[in-house]
């Protein structure tokens, strides 16, 4: 059954300044809870983060959240978590790229900030739950344990970025938007009926802490600037140059700036990134086919799987599901795909599902590719 508390809760509503979190806070109030709004100040210099509607870390966003709280009629505070955010999310993001991996900062923010630093502070102040505008569902079982499930509307489901939450965190999580089959347009219409000025505010996207959307430039500023390296084909032949291996991701096709086409005339993709010697290896799409992977630092939304099993896996925030078998061996998750998948990169998260239930998440460490004969 879906969570239906028998008593009003003291709820801390994380308000980003966007329409989803504002409507979520309003619904929590309407459900009879004692709600307080809070906006997280995640930058020591908010003006250095995105402006307008592209992020969730600006002075404008803070003001939008405050106005929404005033309309809803709840107390509102701004909490400074900039140092924790820099250490746990931004610095981690840079370090992962420096090591040739492709991280997902939204997962890290949910794990370390919204449901660790924020939740711990909320509990210490006597709150019962943290409410966010994520599209996911918490289900309470007959024995009182909780499960994380996909949102009712798969088109808006955000359970992938919440797959890092453990059972304790789920016990204090509230997602008022997750179990309603409403379109984003209907959420905006609801916000307008509630006189919330954010009703027409565009969604945030990209990485909130990269001011201009230039990930490569952001990394170059923190990793020593351009450093010319070689782009190699599968045979080790130099086919081009680049200005920093950290600026590439596995599966990338655009921006390679290779001067001449492959022998077969087909497009080339990034196959491997080597930070040690600053090289990038490229090849055909079929060389990206992955048949298995290992993943580290698993986090379970409940009890860890006791034996190998069949699940579906999601590898990107907006990706589809694929059938896998998975087993936990000495703390390392071993995943085998029923059919090969492409574009899987170390550093990404693999999230396992049993039907709509989120089993858990782990960080991809290594991949096994299908045998491929270079052209």
Short mmCIF file of C-alpha atoms in Angstrom, two decimals:
data_model
loop_
_atom_site.label_atom_id
_atom_site.label_comp_id
_atom_site.label_asym_id
_atom_site.label_seq_id
_atom_site.Cartn_x
_atom_site.Cartn_y
_atom_site.Cartn_z
CA UNK A 1 0.00 0.00 0.00
CA UNK A 2 1.09 3.59 -0.54
CA UNK A 3 2.19 5.54 2.50
CA UNK A 4 -0.76 7.17 4.27
CA UNK A 5 0.38 8.47 7.68
CA UNK A 6 -2.21 8.20 10.46
CA UNK A 7 -1.08 11.35 12.15
CA UNK A 8 0.09 14.77 10.93
CA UNK A 9 3.85 14.90 10.53
CA UNK A 10 6.33 17.71 10.99
CA UNK A 11 7.62 18.00 7.44
CA UNK A 12 10.58 19.92 6.08
CA UNK A 13 9.87 20.72 2.43
CA UNK A 14 12.98 21.21 0.30
CA UNK A 15 12.01 24.03 -2.06
CA UNK A 16 14.31 24.54 -5.02
CA UNK A 17 12.40 27.49 -6.44
CA UNK A 18 10.78 25.35 -9.13
CA UNK A 19 7.18 24.33 -9.73
CA UNK A 20 7.49 20.67 -8.65
CA UNK A 21 8.84 21.33 -5.16
CA UNK A 22 6.34 24.16 -4.63
CA UNK A 23 3.36 21.95 -5.52
CA UNK A 24 4.80 19.12 -3.39
CA UNK A 25 4.98 21.45 -0.38
CA UNK A 26 1.43 22.67 -1.01
CA UNK A 27 0.14 19.10 -1.22
CA UNK A 28 1.89 18.21 2.05
CA UNK A 29 0.07 21.10 3.74
CA UNK A 30 -3.22 20.08 2.16
CA UNK A 31 -2.70 16.56 3.55
CA UNK A 32 -2.71 18.04 7.05
CA UNK A 33 1.00 18.06 7.83
CA UNK A 34 2.87 20.78 9.71
CA UNK A 35 5.17 21.99 6.92
CA UNK A 36 8.20 24.27 6.95
CA UNK A 37 9.90 25.27 3.71
CA UNK A 38 13.65 25.41 3.28
CA UNK A 39 15.82 26.45 0.35
CA UNK A 40 19.33 25.06 0.20
CA UNK A 41 22.03 27.64 -0.50
CA UNK A 42 24.53 25.45 -2.31
CA UNK A 43 27.02 28.03 -3.51
CA UNK A 44 29.23 30.44 -1.58
CA UNK A 45 28.66 32.78 -4.53
CA UNK A 46 25.14 32.09 -5.87
CA UNK A 47 25.63 34.42 -8.81
CA UNK A 48 28.32 32.05 -10.10
CA UNK A 49 25.70 29.36 -10.58
CA UNK A 50 23.03 29.29 -13.22
CA UNK A 51 20.83 32.27 -13.86
CA UNK A 52 17.24 32.32 -15.03
CA UNK A 53 15.53 28.97 -15.12
CA UNK A 54 18.43 26.67 -15.96
CA UNK A 55 19.41 25.59 -12.48
CA UNK A 56 18.33 25.43 -8.85
CA UNK A 57 21.14 27.25 -7.08
CA UNK A 58 20.62 30.94 -7.80
CA UNK A 59 19.50 33.96 -5.80
CA UNK A 60 16.48 34.12 -8.11
CA UNK A 61 15.56 30.54 -7.22
CA UNK A 62 15.80 31.34 -3.51
CA UNK A 63 13.43 34.27 -3.97
CA UNK A 64 11.01 32.17 -6.01
CA UNK A 65 10.97 29.55 -3.24
CA UNK A 66 10.31 32.20 -0.60
CA UNK A 67 7.42 33.67 -2.58
CA UNK A 68 5.90 30.21 -3.01
CA UNK A 69 6.20 29.53 0.74
CA UNK A 70 4.48 32.85 1.48
CA UNK A 71 1.56 31.95 -0.81
CA UNK A 72 1.27 28.45 0.68
CA UNK A 73 1.39 30.02 4.14
CA UNK A 74 4.32 28.14 5.68
CA UNK A 75 7.48 29.28 7.48
CA UNK A 76 10.52 29.51 5.23
CA UNK A 77 14.25 29.42 5.81
CA UNK A 78 17.44 29.35 3.76
CA UNK A 79 20.04 26.85 4.95
CA UNK A 80 23.66 27.23 3.93
CA UNK A 81 24.99 23.86 2.78
CA UNK A 82 27.50 25.32 0.32
CA UNK A 83 30.58 23.78 1.92
CA UNK A 84 29.05 20.30 2.10
CA UNK A 85 27.82 20.61 -1.49
CA UNK A 86 31.27 21.65 -2.72
CA UNK A 87 32.99 18.78 -0.91
CA UNK A 88 30.48 16.01 -1.56
CA UNK A 89 29.17 16.90 -5.01
CA UNK A 90 31.34 19.40 -6.90
CA UNK A 91 34.76 18.12 -5.78
CA UNK A 92 33.59 14.53 -6.31
CA UNK A 93 32.42 15.44 -9.83
CA UNK A 94 35.80 16.93 -10.72
CA UNK A 95 37.76 14.03 -9.21
CA UNK A 96 35.69 11.47 -11.10
CA UNK A 97 36.27 13.18 -14.44
CA UNK A 98 39.97 13.54 -13.64
CA UNK A 99 40.09 9.76 -13.17
CA UNK A 100 38.39 9.16 -16.54
CA UNK A 101 34.99 8.30 -15.13
CA UNK A 102 31.55 9.80 -15.83
CA UNK A 103 29.69 10.70 -12.61
CA UNK A 104 26.07 11.65 -12.03
CA UNK A 105 26.05 14.64 -9.64
CA UNK A 106 22.27 14.45 -9.07
CA UNK A 107 22.60 11.03 -7.43
CA UNK A 108 25.44 12.28 -5.28
CA UNK A 109 23.40 15.34 -4.25
CA UNK A 110 20.42 13.19 -3.24
CA UNK A 111 22.66 10.81 -1.32
CA UNK A 112 24.94 13.30 0.42
CA UNK A 113 22.93 16.53 0.62
CA UNK A 114 19.14 16.17 0.46
CA UNK A 115 18.85 12.85 2.28
CA UNK A 116 21.98 13.00 4.44
CA UNK A 117 23.04 16.51 5.46
CA UNK A 118 19.52 17.98 5.13
CA UNK A 119 17.72 14.97 6.58
CA UNK A 120 20.11 14.65 9.53
CA UNK A 121 19.62 18.32 10.37
CA UNK A 122 15.85 18.00 9.98
CA UNK A 123 15.68 15.01 12.34
CA UNK A 124 17.87 16.79 14.88
CA UNK A 125 15.38 19.68 14.86
CA UNK A 126 12.43 17.36 15.47
CA UNK A 127 11.05 16.99 11.94
CA UNK A 128 9.61 13.63 10.92
CA UNK A 129 10.20 13.75 7.18
CA UNK A 130 11.80 15.60 4.28
CA UNK A 131 9.49 16.35 1.35
CA UNK A 132 10.75 16.93 -2.20
CA UNK A 133 9.24 17.35 -5.64
CA UNK A 134 10.73 14.14 -7.03
CA UNK A 135 8.49 11.83 -9.03
CA UNK A 136 8.76 8.52 -7.15
CA UNK A 137 6.66 6.58 -4.65
CA UNK A 138 7.35 5.26 -1.16
CA UNK A 139 5.29 2.16 -0.33
CA UNK A 140 4.79 0.91 3.23
CA UNK A 141 4.53 -2.86 3.60
CA UNK A 142 2.45 -4.67 6.22
CA UNK A 143 5.50 -5.17 8.45
CA UNK A 144 6.15 -1.41 8.42
CA UNK A 145 9.19 -1.54 6.15
CA UNK A 146 9.36 0.82 3.20
CA UNK A 147 10.09 0.34 -0.46
CA UNK A 148 10.93 2.85 -3.18
CA UNK A 149 8.93 2.42 -6.39
CA UNK A 150 8.75 4.15 -9.72
CA UNK A 151 6.34 7.05 -10.11
CA UNK A 152 2.87 6.27 -11.39
CA UNK A 153 3.70 8.23 -14.55
CA UNK A 154 6.75 6.58 -16.13
CA UNK A 155 7.30 9.61 -18.34
CA UNK A 156 8.25 11.66 -15.28
CA UNK A 157 9.76 8.91 -13.11
CA UNK A 158 12.87 10.02 -11.16
CA UNK A 159 13.47 6.90 -9.10
CA UNK A 160 16.84 6.39 -10.84
CA UNK A 161 18.40 9.40 -9.07
CA UNK A 162 16.86 8.24 -5.77
CA UNK A 163 18.27 4.72 -5.98
CA UNK A 164 21.00 5.73 -3.51
CA UNK A 165 18.52 6.06 -0.61
CA UNK A 166 18.71 3.40 2.09
CA UNK A 167 15.85 2.10 4.22
CA UNK A 168 16.48 4.60 7.03
CA UNK A 169 16.33 7.51 4.59
CA UNK A 170 13.20 6.15 2.94
CA UNK A 171 11.54 6.04 6.36
CA UNK A 172 11.78 9.84 6.44
CA UNK A 173 11.17 10.62 2.75
CA UNK A 174 7.97 12.06 1.27
CA UNK A 175 7.27 12.42 -2.46
CA UNK A 176 3.76 13.93 -2.86
CA UNK A 177 3.95 14.00 -6.68
CA UNK A 178 4.93 10.37 -7.23
CA UNK A 179 1.62 8.53 -7.05
CA UNK A 180 -0.50 10.82 -9.19
CA UNK A 181 -1.04 10.27 -12.91
CA UNK A 182 -0.76 13.92 -13.83
CA UNK A 183 1.15 15.49 -16.70
CA UNK A 184 3.61 18.32 -16.16
CA UNK A 185 1.06 20.64 -17.73
CA UNK A 186 -1.45 19.57 -15.07
CA UNK A 187 1.12 20.22 -12.33
CA UNK A 188 1.63 23.70 -13.75
CA UNK A 189 -2.14 24.20 -13.91
CA UNK A 190 -2.38 23.14 -10.26
CA UNK A 191 0.35 25.62 -9.36
CA UNK A 192 -1.57 28.33 -11.17
CA UNK A 193 -4.78 27.45 -9.29
CA UNK A 194 -2.78 27.79 -6.08
CA UNK A 195 -1.54 31.23 -7.22
CA UNK A 196 2.07 30.08 -7.25
CA UNK A 197 4.15 32.39 -9.44
CA UNK A 198 6.45 29.52 -10.46
CA UNK A 199 3.61 27.89 -12.43
CA UNK A 200 5.15 28.91 -15.76
CA UNK A 201 8.80 28.74 -14.75
CA UNK A 202 10.74 26.46 -17.14
CA UNK A 203 12.26 23.27 -15.76
CA UNK A 204 15.88 23.24 -14.68
CA UNK A 205 18.25 21.05 -16.66
CA UNK A 206 21.88 20.20 -17.16
CA UNK A 207 24.29 20.45 -14.22
CA UNK A 208 23.17 23.13 -11.77
CA UNK A 209 26.66 24.18 -10.63
CA UNK A 210 28.13 24.79 -14.09
CA UNK A 211 27.19 28.39 -14.76
CA UNK A 212 27.24 28.45 -18.56
CA UNK A 213 26.68 24.78 -19.35
CA UNK A 214 30.29 24.41 -20.54
CA UNK A 215 31.31 21.23 -18.71
CA UNK A 216 34.64 20.98 -20.52
CA UNK A 217 35.56 24.58 -19.65
CA UNK A 218 34.47 24.07 -16.03
CA UNK A 219 36.73 21.02 -15.73
CA UNK A 220 39.63 22.70 -17.51
CA UNK A 221 39.57 25.58 -15.01
CA UNK A 222 39.92 23.09 -12.14
CA UNK A 223 42.23 20.53 -13.72
CA UNK A 224 44.96 22.76 -15.08
CA UNK A 225 43.59 24.00 -18.37
CA UNK A 226 44.11 22.55 -21.85
CA UNK A 227 46.62 19.69 -22.10
CA UNK A 228 47.04 18.39 -25.63
CA UNK A 229 46.79 14.63 -26.03
CA UNK A 230 46.33 12.07 -28.75
CA UNK A 231 43.15 10.59 -30.17
CA UNK A 232 43.91 7.01 -31.21
CA UNK A 233 42.02 4.43 -33.22
CA UNK A 234 41.68 0.82 -32.06
CA UNK A 235 45.02 -0.10 -33.65
CA UNK A 236 46.78 2.65 -31.69
CA UNK A 237 47.23 4.93 -34.70
CA UNK A 238 46.99 8.65 -33.97
CA UNK A 239 43.99 10.12 -35.80
CA UNK A 240 43.69 13.47 -34.05
CA UNK A 241 44.42 15.55 -30.96
CA UNK A 242 42.39 16.91 -28.07
CA UNK A 243 42.82 19.46 -25.28
CA UNK A 244 42.20 17.22 -22.27
CA UNK A 245 40.95 13.65 -21.88
CA UNK A 246 38.67 14.83 -19.06
CA UNK A 247 36.48 16.55 -21.65
CA UNK A 248 35.22 13.27 -23.11
CA UNK A 249 32.76 10.54 -22.10
CA UNK A 250 32.39 6.95 -23.24
CA UNK A 251 30.07 6.75 -26.25
CA UNK A 252 30.58 10.38 -27.27
CA UNK A 253 30.37 11.06 -31.00
CA UNK A 254 30.24 14.83 -31.37
CA UNK A 255 33.18 17.14 -30.84
CA UNK A 256 35.93 14.63 -31.68
CA UNK A 257 37.37 16.86 -34.43
CA UNK A 258 39.00 13.97 -36.26
CA UNK A 259 40.40 15.23 -39.53
CA UNK A 260 39.64 12.25 -41.75
CA UNK A 261 36.91 9.58 -41.84
CA UNK A 262 37.34 5.97 -40.73
CA UNK A 263 38.34 3.43 -43.38
CA UNK A 264 34.78 2.09 -43.54
CA UNK A 265 33.29 5.58 -43.63
CA UNK A 266 31.25 5.01 -40.46
CA UNK A 267 31.09 7.43 -37.51
CA UNK A 268 33.53 6.94 -34.63
CA UNK A 269 32.77 7.07 -30.94
CA UNK A 270 34.82 7.39 -27.78
CA UNK A 271 35.67 3.86 -26.60
CA UNK A 272 38.17 4.52 -23.83
CA UNK A 273 39.64 7.42 -21.85
CA UNK A 274 43.11 7.17 -20.28
CA UNK A 275 43.88 10.04 -17.88
CA UNK A 276 47.36 8.61 -17.14
CA UNK A 277 48.71 9.26 -20.64
CA UNK A 278 45.97 11.73 -21.65
CA UNK A 279 44.77 9.66 -24.60
CA UNK A 280 41.31 9.02 -26.01
CA UNK A 281 40.57 5.91 -28.09
CA UNK A 282 37.83 5.95 -30.71
CA UNK A 283 36.16 3.29 -32.84
CA UNK A 284 32.89 2.09 -34.36
CA UNK A 285 29.59 1.89 -32.52
CA UNK A 286 29.65 -1.90 -32.27
CA UNK A 287 32.84 -1.70 -30.21
CA UNK A 288 30.75 -0.10 -27.44
CA UNK A 289 28.62 -3.21 -26.89
CA UNK A 290 28.83 -4.14 -23.20
CA UNK A 291 27.80 -7.59 -22.00
CA UNK A 292 28.60 -7.30 -18.27
CA UNK A 293 29.87 -4.93 -15.61
CA UNK A 294 31.02 -4.75 -12.02
CA UNK A 295 29.83 -2.00 -9.68
CA UNK A 296 31.09 -0.84 -6.31
CA UNK A 297 29.68 0.98 -3.27
CA UNK A 298 26.22 -0.62 -3.53
CA UNK A 299 23.38 1.04 -1.65
CA UNK A 300 20.19 -0.91 -1.08
CA UNK A 301 16.66 0.46 -0.76
CA UNK A 302 15.98 -2.19 1.88
CA UNK A 303 17.61 -5.58 2.32
CA UNK A 304 20.50 -6.48 0.02
CA UNK A 305 19.80 -9.37 -2.39
CA UNK A 306 20.76 -12.63 -0.69
CA UNK A 307 21.37 -14.59 -3.90
CA UNK A 308 21.81 -14.04 -7.64
CA UNK A 309 18.60 -12.94 -9.30
CA UNK A 310 17.00 -11.56 -12.44
CA UNK A 311 16.18 -7.87 -12.51
CA UNK A 312 15.90 -4.97 -14.89
CA UNK A 313 18.58 -2.29 -14.86
CA UNK A 314 18.56 1.40 -15.72
CA UNK A 315 21.88 3.03 -16.63
CA UNK A 316 20.92 6.67 -17.20
CA UNK A 317 18.48 9.09 -15.64
CA UNK A 318 16.34 9.14 -18.78
CA UNK A 319 17.26 5.73 -20.13
CA UNK A 320 15.17 2.63 -20.58
CA UNK A 321 15.31 -0.69 -18.75
CA UNK A 322 17.22 -3.77 -19.79
CA UNK A 323 17.03 -7.31 -18.37
CA UNK A 324 20.01 -8.47 -16.31
CA UNK A 325 21.15 -11.08 -13.84
CA UNK A 326 22.94 -9.68 -10.79
CA UNK A 327 24.84 -11.08 -7.84
CA UNK A 328 26.61 -9.49 -4.88
CA UNK A 329 30.05 -11.03 -4.28
CA UNK A 330 32.25 -9.71 -1.44
CA UNK A 331 30.57 -6.32 -1.61
CA UNK A 332 30.93 -5.98 -5.40
CA UNK A 333 27.87 -6.13 -7.66
CA UNK A 334 28.29 -8.32 -10.77
CA UNK A 335 25.76 -7.59 -13.52
CA UNK A 336 25.32 -9.54 -16.78
CA UNK A 337 23.09 -8.20 -19.57
CA UNK A 338 20.68 -10.45 -21.45
CA UNK A 339 21.36 -8.34 -24.55
CA UNK A 340 24.41 -6.07 -25.05
CA UNK A 341 23.99 -2.38 -24.24
CA UNK A 342 26.00 0.61 -25.45
CA UNK A 343 27.49 3.73 -23.95
CA UNK A 344 28.11 2.31 -20.47
CA UNK A 345 30.86 4.21 -18.67
CA UNK A 346 32.66 3.72 -15.35
CA UNK A 347 31.42 6.24 -12.83
CA UNK A 348 27.80 6.01 -13.94
CA UNK A 349 25.22 4.42 -11.67
CA UNK A 350 23.46 1.15 -12.37
CA UNK A 351 20.08 0.97 -10.65
CA UNK A 352 18.35 -2.39 -10.27
CA UNK A 353 14.56 -2.85 -10.34
CA UNK A 354 12.24 -5.70 -9.44
CA UNK A 355 9.14 -4.69 -11.33
CA UNK A 356 8.54 -1.10 -10.22
CA UNK A 357 10.48 -1.53 -6.97
CA UNK A 358 13.94 -0.01 -6.73
CA UNK A 359 16.28 -2.69 -5.37
CA UNK A 360 19.37 -0.51 -5.11
CA UNK A 361 22.13 1.38 -6.84
CA UNK A 362 25.88 0.97 -7.34
CA UNK A 363 28.67 2.83 -9.13
CA UNK A 364 30.00 1.17 -12.27
CA UNK A 365 33.68 0.26 -11.89
CA UNK A 366 34.47 -1.93 -14.91
CA UNK A 367 32.74 -3.12 -18.06
CA UNK A 368 33.11 -6.21 -20.25
CA UNK A 369 32.66 -5.66 -23.96
CA UNK A 370 31.50 -8.11 -26.57
CA UNK A 371 34.30 -9.50 -28.70
CA UNK A 372 34.88 -7.23 -31.65
CA UNK A 373 37.31 -7.41 -34.56
CA UNK A 374 38.68 -3.94 -35.44
CA UNK A 375 38.25 -2.94 -39.07
#
